[in-house]
Amino acid sequence: MAIPNSLDTGIGKLYGVGKVREATYARMGVYTVGDLLCHYPRGYENRGDVRLLADTPDSVKSAVVLTVATEPRVARLKNRMTLVKFKAYDESGFCEITYFNQEYLKNVFPIGSEFRFYGKVQRTKNGYAMSSPVYEPIGDTELAPLFPVYPLTEGLTQKQIAKDMRSALTIAQYTDGGEDPLPEHIRAKYSLCVRSFAQKQIHAPDSFSSLAAARKRLIFDELLTFALGVSMSGTKTAPTPAVPCPDTDISALERLLPYELTDAQKRVIADVKRDMSHDVAMNRMVVGDVGCGKTVCAAAAIYIAVKNGRQAALMAPTEILALQHYGDLKELLGKLGVRVELLVGSLTAAQKRKVHSLLASGEADVVIGTQALLSEGVELARAGLVVADEQHRFGVGQRAVLAEKNALSHMLVMSATPIPRSLALAIYGNLDVSRIDTLPPGRQRVDTFAVDESYRARLNAFIAKQIESGGQVYIVCPAVEDRLEDDADILMGDIDGEGRIKDGTPLKSAVGLATELAEIFPQYSVDFLHGKMKSKEKDSVMRRFCDGATKILVSTTVIEVGVNVPEACLMIVENADRFGLSQLHQLRGRVGRGKRKSYCVLVSDAINVEGRAKERLMTMKSCYDGFEIAEKDLVMRGPGDFLRGSGDDTVRQSGGVKFKLAEVCDDASLMRSAFDEAKELLSASPALEKYPALCREVNKMFTLQKGTVN
Ligand code: ADP
Ligand code: MG
């Protein structure tokens, strides 16, 4: 077979990849050999960590090197099953090894030969036992210390992907003549390895240190591509026309509010008034801490649109948030004669049709909904304004669809992620930004504590105390489920910049902790929530918590989104050192929204070790201003947390661009360097004419993912 010599070769051309697997790969966005090479492992099996049988831990996989002691014997069972069994040993004992239905293995293990076995080691009466371990003969060539574990999709196994990856790496090796897209001087400046080396090492690392080098290079590439893309797109978008809304008197609305607008809110509304009165579309983002009162700014914009004879649409990321807005805005704007309708996925088909026709006829002035607003059949007769709440939950693509569907509309987006000014410019270069930097008066501060595991019992008592007095509790965990059986031993994010494994307090998982707490507190209802659940399930879990039926909600960061639960008064964050400061601040903002005195407890053993992690957690105790925290986060951690966007466990996105590796990077200086170099490259070559390879990568990152929906 002739070896295809280009990374653009279709994945279906790989030996052994048929139509079915080709389609499976397509579902993961893998179409070419080059795409496959960019499908990075999510972690590794630590097969190089060889132990004696006696030193292997219970219930997790480990690697042992054993010598075969007895001839493999085949046993036939009733249901046509066959077993191959033999004994092997190391200096600490004997181990019985069994394989099922692989009779040919009887010839693979001659007495006296040595193998590295990888699997769970069980204790038995006579020693040890392993069932169907992975085996590799010890020979002249050194065995790889780390074995990649890939993200999978249905219909694809680790074995298949590993095999295809080997073919892809072979092809890459023959294509090696291709130039490194990164200019030599940048590579030298940051001591980055060459691309081809990085690509090989990320899939088949020779050592931890070469893996670290590979990761650094590939992360830098992603960040640079991203930085180039946003800087280029930020300057290019031309202003679009819109219907002007010159009547901007909202005093009637202001009179209805039970409070006085803060100066910051007044400033934002003044910006909006000025923008909307022009015949050029407003393209404005309102950024402000959780609870600072962004909704009323949206209400003002909506009121202005309606006063000028236009319709408005407000899109929220979840059904529950849409309902909350619908309730609030219907009441407020209803008093001004504005007709507000709701459009969410859970309506019946007939209800949806009714809303569609009210919008198309122009009888309804305002529609509030979820992504359902993007579906076909939703046509506004006189569209004038679109609002996207919690915009970081939507991809660039979705926002674009909303705008395209509603031509001649003004656009207002709201975000609670207080992005530092410098970064906002880079990421949202084409949006004008208004910041709300003060909270409404009389807000109580959420007292924040950082504790370690030794406080667990006291913490549980504190949970009980809050619930007994009528409060509700949020607990946020970094992981969805306890590590699954087939999981990698080491996740990509567990490896630090020098190739060391970060020391592992095991991560608390939402499902695991919820189960534990349900046992500790049988008298309270405990529930869990995570991003892998269907949105209907998520909504109903969230609704039960809002209604007060659930007392303890254990969740991943999906609860970040701006839902208001006034009785929630305690936020506990597990493995708090794993979160970015801005993310912690967002989470803290989930409590203290009612009259109850509220608390935030950050649980992390990192408080016992002097270092960056401790410093960050201490910042949370002393600092309560989202923008200040964001700036500190940028300094301490780099822009990763902001680029990452939603922070949901299943989503890596930043305005729609997904990172493969960059989110695991906590090297602030590398991140800033990428932004600096992008600036430099673009000043020398504004459209990247001089760097065609980089240009291709930018186009790929931004166009391929344009329509990506989280
Ligand atoms: P967010 O910015 O997180 O979307 P909201 O708009 O939901 O915040 O506002 C949070 C709460 O603050 C709401 O209950 C709202 O009524 C109240 N609020 C907003 N502005 C003011 C104000 N100027 N004075 C007092 N309360 C306010
Ligand atoms: Mg809000």
XYZ file of C-alpha atoms and ligand atoms in Angstrom:
738
model
C 0.000 0.000 0.000
C 1.301 3.415 -0.868
C 1.565 5.642 2.139
C -0.519 8.788 1.705
C 1.770 11.725 2.263
C -0.439 14.510 3.347
C -2.104 15.374 6.631
C -5.148 16.440 4.645
C -5.739 12.854 3.670
C -9.268 11.819 4.500
C -9.497 9.653 7.583
C -11.326 7.006 5.530
C -8.108 6.393 3.586
C -6.358 5.010 6.668
C -5.836 1.285 6.565
C -8.711 -0.449 8.309
C -10.974 2.585 8.575
C -14.245 1.907 6.818
C -17.348 3.967 6.167
C -18.774 3.349 9.616
C -15.717 4.416 11.528
C -15.263 7.338 9.185
C -18.748 8.534 10.148
C -17.979 7.961 13.816
C -14.870 10.116 13.531
C -16.852 12.775 11.725
C -19.105 13.074 14.753
C -16.069 14.098 16.756
C -15.040 16.610 14.128
C -12.236 14.380 12.859
C -12.183 14.292 9.054
C -8.522 14.127 8.120
C -5.337 12.560 9.377
C -4.328 16.003 10.605
C -7.569 16.265 12.587
C -6.905 12.902 14.166
C -3.460 14.026 15.272
C -5.157 16.934 17.021
C -7.439 14.573 18.891
C -5.328 14.615 22.022
C -5.482 12.091 24.846
C -7.464 13.178 27.853
C -5.012 11.360 30.054
C -2.632 8.445 30.306
C -2.314 5.054 31.892
C 0.710 5.254 34.120
C 2.210 1.956 33.016
C 5.738 3.037 33.745
C 5.004 3.166 37.466
C 5.928 -0.483 38.001
C 5.340 -1.880 41.482
C 5.823 -5.109 43.315
C 2.667 -7.189 43.631
C 2.762 -6.562 47.372
C 2.885 -2.781 46.878
C 0.000 -2.468 44.470
C -2.988 -0.497 45.705
C -6.432 -2.066 45.946
C -9.026 -1.307 43.332
C -6.955 0.888 41.028
C -4.977 -0.367 38.098
C -1.252 -0.749 38.428
C 1.696 -2.056 36.463
C 3.756 -5.060 37.566
C 6.636 -6.884 35.870
C 6.242 -10.651 36.304
C 8.004 -13.784 35.145
C 5.820 -16.617 33.846
C 6.032 -19.577 36.251
C 3.630 -22.172 34.886
C 2.554 -23.235 31.460
C -0.736 -21.580 30.425
C -3.625 -24.013 30.717
C -6.862 -23.865 28.796
C -10.118 -24.640 30.547
C -13.469 -24.956 28.789
C -16.578 -23.843 30.582
C -20.176 -24.880 29.935
C -21.346 -21.889 27.947
C -18.593 -22.353 25.356
C -16.353 -19.993 27.278
C -12.664 -20.747 27.463
C -10.178 -19.630 30.077
C -6.434 -19.353 29.756
C -4.755 -19.475 33.176
C -1.167 -19.367 34.377
C 0.961 -18.232 37.292
C 3.608 -15.548 37.224
C 5.728 -14.057 39.987
C 7.904 -11.267 41.210
C 9.998 -11.125 44.368
C 6.968 -10.345 46.511
C 4.728 -13.237 45.495
C 2.782 -15.242 42.943
C -0.073 -14.015 40.826
C -2.670 -16.063 38.985
C -3.474 -14.534 35.620
C -6.648 -15.308 33.673
C -7.837 -14.412 30.200
C -11.285 -15.176 28.789
C -12.088 -16.473 25.328
C -8.639 -15.859 23.925
C -7.396 -19.391 23.537
C -4.515 -18.359 21.281
C -2.886 -16.684 24.287
C -1.756 -20.072 25.547
C 1.192 -19.770 23.179
C 2.079 -16.211 24.102
C 3.458 -16.769 27.610
C 6.348 -19.288 27.665
C 7.712 -20.237 31.088
C 10.523 -17.956 32.173
C 9.540 -15.043 29.939
C 8.961 -11.586 31.410
C 5.996 -9.310 30.820
C 4.707 -6.013 32.038
C 1.094 -6.502 33.087
C -1.265 -3.615 33.682
C -4.582 -4.004 35.475
C -6.145 -4.423 38.885
C -4.326 -6.714 41.274
C -6.626 -8.624 43.605
C -5.639 -10.278 46.856
C -6.463 -13.986 47.088
C -5.904 -16.732 49.638
C -2.699 -17.901 47.969
C -1.340 -14.624 46.780
C -2.564 -12.367 44.010
C -4.735 -12.539 40.903
C -5.234 -10.451 37.781
C -8.015 -10.821 35.291
C -7.382 -9.944 31.630
C -4.539 -7.509 32.263
C -2.891 -5.682 29.379
C 0.397 -7.412 28.642
C 3.602 -6.226 26.993
C 6.712 -8.455 26.607
C 9.877 -7.130 28.192
C 12.434 -7.032 25.411
C 15.263 -4.947 24.056
C 13.240 -1.811 23.446
C 12.109 0.101 26.457
C 8.374 0.005 27.080
C 6.527 3.295 26.908
C 5.886 4.708 30.362
C 2.613 6.393 29.484
C -0.168 4.967 27.425
C -2.686 7.429 25.968
C -6.372 7.347 26.865
C -8.544 9.186 24.366
C -11.904 10.865 24.601
C -14.285 8.492 22.883
C -17.634 8.630 21.260
C -20.121 5.837 20.844
C -18.913 3.186 18.425
C -15.228 3.822 18.966
C -12.859 1.971 21.311
C -9.492 2.911 22.792
C -7.923 0.091 20.809
C -9.254 1.326 17.486
C -8.266 4.894 18.053
C -4.793 3.866 19.256
C -4.281 1.834 16.114
C -5.476 4.608 13.823
C -3.299 7.068 15.682
C -0.254 4.913 15.003
C -1.031 5.009 11.274
C -1.556 8.759 11.469
C 1.766 9.255 13.250
C 3.516 7.210 10.584
C 2.061 9.409 7.887
C 3.049 12.500 9.851
C 6.576 11.197 10.066
C 6.774 10.991 6.270
C 5.317 14.467 5.936
C 7.896 15.819 8.305
C 9.463 17.918 5.583
C 6.573 20.328 6.139
C 7.644 23.498 7.838
C 6.918 24.299 11.440
C 4.216 26.966 11.326
C 5.772 28.857 14.213
C 8.572 31.252 13.249
C 11.949 30.121 14.511
C 12.579 33.223 16.624
C 9.410 32.677 18.663
C 10.258 29.040 19.183
C 13.704 29.958 20.421
C 12.452 32.784 22.632
C 10.141 30.518 24.645
C 12.215 27.320 24.349
C 9.472 25.505 22.497
C 10.089 22.168 20.837
C 9.276 21.689 17.159
C 5.736 20.840 16.144
C 6.411 17.358 14.768
C 8.123 16.301 17.987
C 5.258 17.702 20.049
C 2.681 15.925 17.961
C 4.388 12.578 18.372
C 5.101 12.974 22.081
C 1.601 13.983 23.073
C 0.312 10.663 21.709
C 3.252 8.439 22.519
C 5.372 10.091 25.198
C 8.886 8.775 25.763
C 8.971 10.339 29.207
C 7.164 12.794 31.431
C 9.568 15.536 30.474
C 9.077 15.135 26.740
C 5.334 15.046 27.361
C 5.629 18.310 29.260
C 7.583 19.864 26.401
C 5.010 18.653 23.902
C 2.151 20.036 25.897
C 3.808 23.391 26.332
C 4.333 23.696 22.597
C 0.823 22.636 21.641
C -0.772 24.865 24.265
C 1.254 27.784 23.025
C 0.094 27.069 19.475
C -3.537 27.020 20.515
C -3.242 30.232 22.444
C -1.346 31.978 19.694
C -3.869 30.875 17.087
C -6.664 32.083 19.312
C -4.956 35.394 20.042
C -4.321 35.936 16.329
C -7.889 35.085 15.460
C -9.539 37.402 17.938
C -7.216 40.262 17.150
C -7.887 39.887 13.435
C -11.634 39.429 13.691
C -12.002 42.168 16.256
C -10.944 44.812 13.826
C -12.651 43.523 10.741
C -16.387 43.498 11.415
C -18.095 46.324 9.606
C -20.933 48.166 11.337
C -24.343 46.904 10.300
C -27.452 49.034 9.804
C -30.328 49.015 12.278
C -33.627 50.765 12.770
C -32.989 53.793 14.975
C -34.968 54.141 18.210
C -34.860 57.881 18.935
C -37.503 57.959 21.685
C -35.387 56.989 24.693
C -37.417 58.415 27.529
C -37.779 55.652 30.104
C -39.014 57.711 33.040
C -42.277 55.743 33.132
C -40.284 52.561 33.648
C -38.050 54.142 36.263
C -41.099 55.258 38.263
C -42.252 51.636 38.485
C -39.005 50.373 39.987
C -39.078 49.801 43.747
C -35.546 51.182 43.946
C -33.344 53.950 42.649
C -30.997 52.967 39.798
C -27.347 52.992 40.800
C -25.011 55.405 39.047
C -23.416 52.494 37.249
C -26.782 51.329 35.934
C -27.595 54.867 34.825
C -24.329 55.016 32.913
C -25.040 51.738 31.134
C -28.543 52.810 30.229
C -27.191 56.102 28.877
C -24.799 54.118 26.650
C -27.683 51.988 25.445
C -29.873 55.008 24.714
C -27.137 56.645 22.686
C -26.431 53.448 20.707
C -30.054 52.651 20.012
C -30.931 56.084 18.727
C -28.494 55.621 15.834
C -29.127 53.840 12.557
C -26.039 51.712 13.138
C -26.644 48.547 15.130
C -25.759 48.655 18.803
C -23.268 45.930 19.597
C -22.805 46.276 23.319
C -21.873 44.009 26.166
C -22.867 44.806 29.721
C -20.455 43.210 32.151
C -21.098 43.229 35.848
C -20.819 41.109 38.907
C -23.521 38.657 39.764
C -26.409 40.549 41.346
C -25.312 43.992 40.201
C -28.593 44.505 38.383
C -28.058 43.890 34.700
C -31.619 42.740 34.081
C -33.078 46.191 34.572
C -30.672 47.546 31.954
C -32.007 44.960 29.538
C -35.538 45.931 30.529
C -34.737 49.549 29.705
C -33.386 48.600 26.275
C -36.433 46.450 25.596
C -38.761 49.245 26.655
C -36.984 51.669 24.327
C -37.327 49.250 21.399
C -41.048 48.758 22.048
C -41.672 52.488 22.530
C -40.247 52.977 19.065
C -42.570 50.439 17.561
C -40.102 47.574 17.445
C -40.137 44.072 18.921
C -37.473 42.606 21.169
C -36.192 39.103 21.877
C -34.310 38.070 25.010
C -32.408 34.780 24.954
C -31.305 33.045 28.150
C -29.102 29.940 28.332
C -31.466 27.798 30.406
C -35.171 27.350 30.631
C -35.250 28.181 34.282
C -33.498 31.474 33.734
C -35.833 32.280 30.868
C -38.797 31.641 33.163
C -37.344 33.871 35.836
C -36.862 36.702 33.350
C -40.291 36.136 31.895
C -41.892 36.429 35.332
C -40.003 39.604 36.222
C -40.261 41.390 32.887
C -43.871 40.491 32.238
C -44.813 42.065 35.515
C -42.709 45.180 35.053
C -43.286 45.851 31.365
C -46.875 44.617 31.505
C -47.716 47.651 33.594
C -46.546 49.781 30.684
C -48.818 48.000 28.242
C -46.061 45.860 26.748
C -47.081 42.357 25.730
C -44.468 39.754 26.761
C -44.489 36.117 25.622
C -42.450 33.069 26.597
C -40.904 30.577 24.185
C -39.106 27.563 25.615
C -38.609 23.977 24.561
C -41.048 22.522 27.090
C -44.105 24.286 25.652
C -46.494 22.118 23.668
C -46.400 22.362 19.900
C -49.712 24.232 19.956
C -48.442 26.739 22.525
C -45.329 27.309 20.449
C -47.364 27.865 17.292
C -49.438 30.428 19.118
C -46.356 32.368 20.217
C -44.934 32.132 16.692
C -48.062 33.683 15.247
C -48.225 36.416 17.889
C -44.666 37.353 16.983
C -45.162 37.143 13.239
C -48.289 39.286 13.398
C -46.602 41.769 15.664
C -49.217 41.433 18.417
C -46.563 40.375 20.921
C -43.927 43.008 21.646
C -41.370 40.956 23.490
C -40.384 37.306 23.488
C -38.267 35.721 26.181
C -36.863 32.278 25.675
C -34.038 29.845 25.349
C -32.221 28.616 22.255
C -35.759 27.792 21.090
C -35.698 31.366 19.801
C -33.210 30.280 17.172
C -35.437 27.611 15.724
C -37.239 27.861 12.465
C -40.689 29.371 12.584
C -39.653 32.124 14.955
C -39.989 35.305 12.929
C -40.427 38.738 14.392
C -42.504 41.117 12.281
C -40.681 44.229 13.498
C -37.466 43.040 15.114
C -35.552 45.893 16.699
C -33.529 44.485 19.572
C -32.001 41.182 20.591
C -30.619 40.572 24.066
C -28.464 37.605 25.079
C -28.202 37.047 28.822
C -25.177 35.297 30.337
C -23.657 35.488 26.918
C -20.620 33.370 27.794
C -22.905 30.353 27.755
C -23.613 30.842 24.092
C -21.188 30.250 21.287
C -20.276 32.987 18.856
C -22.309 30.984 16.366
C -25.529 31.149 18.349
C -25.187 34.846 18.957
C -24.575 35.320 15.250
C -27.675 33.314 14.341
C -29.756 35.407 16.703
C -28.446 38.565 15.061
C -28.839 37.226 11.522
C -32.384 36.107 12.143
C -33.235 39.571 13.282
C -31.752 41.841 10.681
C -31.693 45.556 11.439
C -31.723 44.822 15.154
C -29.642 46.276 17.920
C -27.758 43.767 20.035
C -27.178 43.794 23.769
C -25.324 41.003 25.526
C -24.961 40.602 29.254
C -22.241 38.761 31.081
C -21.406 38.160 34.707
C -17.861 37.111 33.892
C -15.954 40.213 34.867
C -13.344 40.049 32.167
C -10.336 42.272 32.741
C -10.374 45.296 30.479
C -7.229 44.323 28.609
C -8.597 40.932 27.764
C -12.110 42.048 26.931
C -10.617 44.081 24.148
C -8.823 41.070 22.747
C -11.703 38.670 23.056
C -14.640 40.896 22.298
C -12.849 43.393 20.129
C -15.978 44.087 18.119
C -18.234 44.690 21.101
C -18.518 47.930 23.021
C -18.297 47.180 26.688
C -20.174 48.848 29.543
C -19.234 47.859 33.032
C -21.411 47.883 36.123
C -18.855 48.188 38.863
C -21.011 48.789 41.936
C -23.591 46.624 43.618
C -26.967 48.048 44.646
C -26.816 49.485 48.174
C -27.485 47.355 51.239
C -26.075 44.125 49.906
C -24.589 41.891 52.542
C -21.229 40.404 51.960
C -20.890 36.640 51.759
C -18.413 35.724 54.491
C -15.780 33.463 53.027
C -13.663 30.808 54.732
C -10.961 28.470 53.521
C -10.711 25.171 55.376
C -9.025 21.811 54.919
C -10.351 18.277 55.088
C -10.010 18.149 58.884
C -13.020 20.463 59.105
C -15.327 17.951 57.446
C -17.310 17.058 60.582
C -17.732 20.688 61.594
C -18.716 21.527 58.043
C -21.438 18.895 58.065
C -22.732 20.299 61.350
C -22.785 23.733 59.768
C -24.774 22.403 56.810
C -27.333 20.936 59.215
C -27.581 24.199 61.132
C -28.292 26.204 57.981
C -30.963 23.798 56.793
C -32.607 23.605 60.214
C -33.077 27.355 60.124
C -34.722 27.169 56.712
C -31.709 27.681 54.472
C -30.474 25.745 51.453
C -26.990 24.632 50.545
C -25.018 24.461 47.323
C -21.961 22.247 47.078
C -19.783 22.477 43.990
C -17.380 19.714 42.970
C -14.771 19.717 40.215
C -15.704 16.294 38.822
C -18.928 14.735 37.640
C -18.456 11.168 38.757
C -15.913 9.215 40.720
C -13.199 7.951 38.421
C -14.591 5.250 36.211
C -12.946 1.874 35.856
C -11.481 2.483 32.446
C -10.360 5.988 33.252
C -6.844 7.168 32.779
C -4.672 7.100 35.903
C -3.361 10.516 35.101
C -5.516 13.161 33.507
C -3.944 15.700 31.179
C -4.611 18.414 33.736
C -2.826 16.482 36.494
C 0.547 16.974 34.847
C 2.371 20.187 35.605
C 4.634 22.280 33.401
C 7.737 20.315 34.372
C 6.102 16.982 33.689
C 5.483 16.144 37.344
C 2.205 14.708 38.466
C 0.406 17.267 40.585
C -0.099 15.804 43.969
C -3.411 14.258 44.126
C -6.014 15.038 46.670
C -8.647 12.945 44.933
C -11.239 15.159 43.311
C -14.668 15.200 44.863
C -17.328 14.257 42.389
C -20.867 15.588 42.336
C -22.486 12.189 42.046
C -20.196 10.593 44.634
C -20.575 13.361 47.199
C -24.344 13.517 46.746
C -24.522 9.812 47.532
C -22.366 10.297 50.633
C -24.422 13.219 51.873
C -27.692 11.419 51.306
C -26.424 8.847 53.809
C -25.205 11.412 56.309
C -28.413 13.447 56.046
C -31.239 10.997 55.414
C -33.676 13.602 56.755
C -32.867 16.178 54.033
C -33.387 15.819 50.323
C -30.083 15.831 48.462
C -29.821 16.123 44.707
C -27.109 16.460 42.111
C -26.648 18.350 38.891
C -24.015 18.219 36.169
C -23.439 19.126 32.582
C -23.708 15.594 31.284
C -27.379 15.453 32.195
C -30.043 16.219 29.609
C -31.249 19.791 29.786
C -34.722 18.680 30.802
C -33.306 16.767 33.759
C -31.150 19.732 34.672
C -34.118 22.050 34.587
C -36.220 19.851 36.810
C -33.411 19.407 39.350
C -32.882 23.152 39.388
C -36.589 23.797 39.723
C -36.873 21.511 42.750
C -34.045 23.440 44.366
C -35.645 26.797 43.518
C -38.914 25.595 45.017
C -37.124 24.646 48.222
C -37.938 20.943 47.878
C -34.244 20.068 47.635
C -32.150 21.258 50.563
C -28.679 20.288 49.395
C -27.706 20.562 45.763
C -24.389 18.985 44.831
C -23.277 20.176 41.449
C -20.491 20.862 39.052
C -20.050 24.440 37.915
C -23.183 24.303 35.793
C -24.993 26.251 38.510
C -22.875 29.298 37.752
C -25.573 30.677 35.537
C -27.583 33.464 37.144
C -30.408 31.689 38.879
C -31.808 33.374 41.955
C -32.536 31.175 44.973
C -33.109 33.561 47.892
C -32.977 30.890 50.615
C -29.611 29.545 49.464
C -27.199 30.736 52.127
C -24.243 28.388 52.063
C -21.918 27.701 49.139
C -19.320 25.013 49.668
C -16.659 24.510 46.996
C -14.763 21.211 47.109
C -11.140 21.042 45.866
C -11.402 24.804 45.656
C -7.808 25.140 44.448
C -8.957 23.585 41.182
C -11.076 26.580 40.292
C -10.141 29.966 38.955
C -10.698 32.952 41.209
C -13.284 34.462 38.921
C -15.091 31.188 38.842
C -15.049 30.996 42.642
C -16.374 34.512 42.772
C -19.190 33.610 40.416
C -20.054 30.613 42.535
C -20.017 32.709 45.682
C -22.500 35.013 44.004
C -25.061 32.201 43.939
C -25.700 32.765 47.653
C -26.520 35.901 49.577
C -29.258 36.832 47.170
C -31.985 36.960 49.801
C -32.189 38.257 53.351
C -30.269 35.416 54.981
C -26.766 35.861 56.259
C -24.721 33.836 53.781
C -21.421 32.007 53.744
C -18.960 30.564 51.281
C -16.635 27.777 52.398
C -13.686 26.809 50.206
C -12.451 23.323 51.006
C -8.883 22.580 50.002
C -5.832 20.978 51.521
C -3.808 23.495 49.561
C -4.232 25.969 52.423
C -1.624 23.977 54.317
C 1.071 24.532 51.712
C 2.654 27.908 51.049
C 2.326 28.668 47.381
C 0.213 30.016 44.606
C -2.819 27.882 45.383
C -2.939 29.075 48.961
C -2.395 32.666 47.909
C -5.322 32.445 45.543
C -7.669 31.054 48.160
C -6.621 33.757 50.603
C -7.487 36.350 47.982
C -11.043 35.077 48.004
C -11.260 35.716 51.731
C -10.174 39.301 51.448
C -11.525 40.429 48.110
C -15.152 40.841 47.130
C -14.991 42.897 43.959
C -15.403 40.838 40.812
C -13.280 43.110 38.652
C -10.467 43.266 41.150
C -10.595 39.478 41.429
C -10.557 39.150 37.666
C -7.438 41.301 37.398
C -5.740 39.265 40.124
C -6.750 36.058 38.429
C -5.224 37.271 35.212
C -1.979 38.016 36.976
C -1.876 34.762 38.901
C -3.233 32.323 36.404
C -3.279 33.876 32.989
C -6.323 34.303 30.790
C -7.183 30.620 30.684
C -10.174 30.910 32.960
C -11.665 33.713 30.948
C -11.021 32.091 27.633
C -12.553 28.937 28.872
C -15.876 30.701 29.228
C -18.611 28.829 30.913
C -16.511 26.623 33.145
C -18.951 23.790 32.715
C -17.325 20.413 33.087
C -18.171 19.366 29.588
C -17.526 22.595 27.787
C -14.325 24.248 26.815
C -15.187 27.296 24.931
C -14.558 30.933 24.639
C -17.056 32.729 22.547
C -17.484 29.508 20.616
C -13.871 28.521 20.117
C -12.981 25.287 21.815
C -9.575 24.559 23.189
C -8.162 21.106 23.204
C -5.301 21.632 25.605
C -5.065 25.274 26.604
C -7.541 24.961 29.439
C -5.147 22.769 31.349
C -2.510 25.437 31.223
C -1.943 27.437 34.351
C 1.205 29.122 33.240
C 0.213 32.751 33.221
C 3.349 33.958 31.508
C 3.033 31.556 28.582
C -0.488 32.786 28.058
C 0.440 36.413 28.058
C 3.351 35.699 25.763
C 1.007 34.244 23.183
C -1.026 37.427 23.206
C 2.106 39.561 22.932
C 3.485 37.559 20.029
C 0.162 37.718 18.202
C 0.291 41.478 18.397
C 3.834 41.541 17.098
C 3.143 39.152 14.221
C 0.096 41.114 13.158
C 1.870 44.437 13.214
C 4.459 42.971 10.840
C 1.894 41.189 8.695
C -1.705 42.334 9.347
C -3.382 39.577 7.350
C -0.648 37.039 8.141
C 0.459 36.989 4.481
C 3.970 36.210 5.645
C 2.811 33.273 7.728
C 0.522 31.200 5.532
C 0.689 28.173 7.816
C -0.401 30.191 10.843
C -3.087 31.828 8.773
C -4.485 28.430 7.832
C -4.626 27.411 11.459
C -6.422 30.579 12.463
C -8.981 30.036 9.738
C -9.448 26.504 10.848
C -9.996 27.352 14.488
C -12.453 30.082 13.721
C -14.396 28.841 10.744
C -14.672 25.184 11.565
C -16.061 25.997 14.942
C -18.214 28.911 14.007
C -21.483 27.112 14.374
C -20.456 25.179 17.441
C -23.208 24.974 19.957
C -22.241 24.120 23.498
P -27.609 40.269 37.564
O -26.749 41.430 37.212
O -26.856 39.196 38.244
O -28.417 39.770 36.391
P -30.170 41.026 38.556
O -30.512 41.938 37.465
O -30.817 39.708 38.596
O -28.610 40.836 38.665
O -30.449 41.825 39.936
C -30.283 41.229 41.184
C -31.256 41.806 42.190
O -30.928 43.160 42.456
C -32.688 41.802 41.686
O -33.499 41.315 42.707
C -32.975 43.259 41.393
O -34.336 43.566 41.602
C -32.088 43.979 42.378
N -31.673 45.318 41.939
C -31.261 45.666 40.709
N -30.915 46.973 40.677
C -31.107 47.458 41.909
C -30.922 48.754 42.514
N -30.459 49.795 41.801
N -31.212 48.872 43.809
C -31.664 47.824 44.521
N -31.870 46.601 44.040
C -31.578 46.400 42.733
Mg -28.690 38.045 35.367
